[in-house]
Short mmCIF file of C-alpha atoms in Angstrom, two decimals:
data_model
loop_
_atom_site.label_atom_id
_atom_site.label_comp_id
_atom_site.label_asym_id
_atom_site.label_seq_id
_atom_site.Cartn_x
_atom_site.Cartn_y
_atom_site.Cartn_z
CA MET A 1004 0.27 -11.56 20.63
CA GLY A 1005 -2.24 -10.98 17.81
CA VAL A 1006 -2.11 -7.24 18.39
CA ILE A 1007 1.63 -7.26 17.73
CA GLY A 1008 1.05 -9.10 14.46
CA TYR A 1009 -1.59 -6.61 13.41
CA GLY A 1010 0.70 -3.73 14.29
CA LEU A 1011 3.42 -5.17 12.11
CA GLY A 1012 0.91 -5.66 9.30
CA VAL A 1013 -0.16 -2.04 9.48
CA ILE A 1014 3.45 -0.85 9.46
CA GLY A 1015 4.08 -2.93 6.34
CA ALA A 1016 1.00 -1.56 4.62
CA GLY A 1017 1.95 2.00 5.52
CA LEU A 1018 5.42 1.51 4.11
CA ALA A 1019 4.02 -0.03 0.94
CA ILE A 1020 1.62 2.83 0.31
CA GLY A 1021 4.24 5.44 1.19
CA LEU A 1022 6.86 3.98 -1.14
CA SER A 1023 4.25 3.64 -3.85
CA ALA A 1024 3.32 7.30 -3.53
CA LEU A 1025 6.99 8.29 -3.51
CA GLY A 1026 7.64 6.43 -6.74
CA ALA A 1027 4.49 7.69 -8.42
CA THR A 1028 5.17 11.35 -7.63
CA GLY A 1029 8.77 11.00 -8.75
CA ALA A 1030 7.74 9.40 -12.02
CA MET A 1031 5.07 12.04 -12.67
CA ALA A 1032 7.57 14.80 -11.98
CA ARG A 1033 10.02 13.34 -14.50
CA GLN A 1034 7.49 12.54 -17.23
CA PRO A 1035 4.17 14.37 -16.84
CA GLU A 1036 2.80 12.92 -20.09
CA VAL A 1037 2.46 9.42 -18.57
CA GLN A 1038 0.56 10.66 -15.51
CA GLY A 1039 -2.55 8.58 -16.25
CA ARG A 1040 -0.73 5.27 -16.46
CA VAL A 1041 1.44 6.00 -13.43
CA PHE A 1042 -1.61 6.96 -11.38
CA THR A 1043 -3.33 3.70 -12.32
CA VAL A 1044 -0.31 1.69 -11.18
CA PHE A 1045 -0.17 3.75 -7.98
CA ILE A 1046 -3.81 2.98 -7.18
CA MET A 1047 -3.19 -0.73 -7.75
CA GLY A 1048 -0.15 -0.68 -5.48
CA SER A 1049 -2.08 1.15 -2.78
CA ALA A 1050 -4.90 -1.37 -3.00
CA PHE A 1051 -2.49 -4.28 -2.59
CA GLY A 1052 -0.81 -2.58 0.35
CA GLU A 1053 -4.18 -1.97 2.01
CA ALA A 1054 -5.13 -5.60 1.39
CA LEU A 1055 -2.06 -6.62 3.39
CA ALA A 1056 -3.31 -4.56 6.33
CA LEU A 1057 -6.74 -6.21 6.13
CA ILE A 1058 -5.18 -9.66 5.97
CA GLY A 1059 -3.11 -8.80 9.05
CA PHE A 1060 -6.27 -7.71 10.85
CA VAL A 1061 -8.09 -10.93 10.00
CA VAL A 1062 -5.13 -13.08 11.04
CA ALA A 1063 -4.88 -11.17 14.33
CA LEU A 1064 -8.56 -11.90 15.01
CA ILE A 1065 -8.19 -15.58 14.11
CA VAL A 1066 -5.10 -16.07 16.28
CA LYS A 1067 -6.77 -14.41 19.25
#
């Protein structure tokens, strides 16, 4: 059962990082002059998405 929870956590993290990258590249294509700020926000979003995957992994280990 814990493996299913971890799998769902990884799917959520993958979607979060993918949507973050989609938004960042779209914003940089529209306004290249704000690339630095957009990239910073993208890195923060990716870190939060990856943290969700790690939390899912820990919860899967605890539930097991």
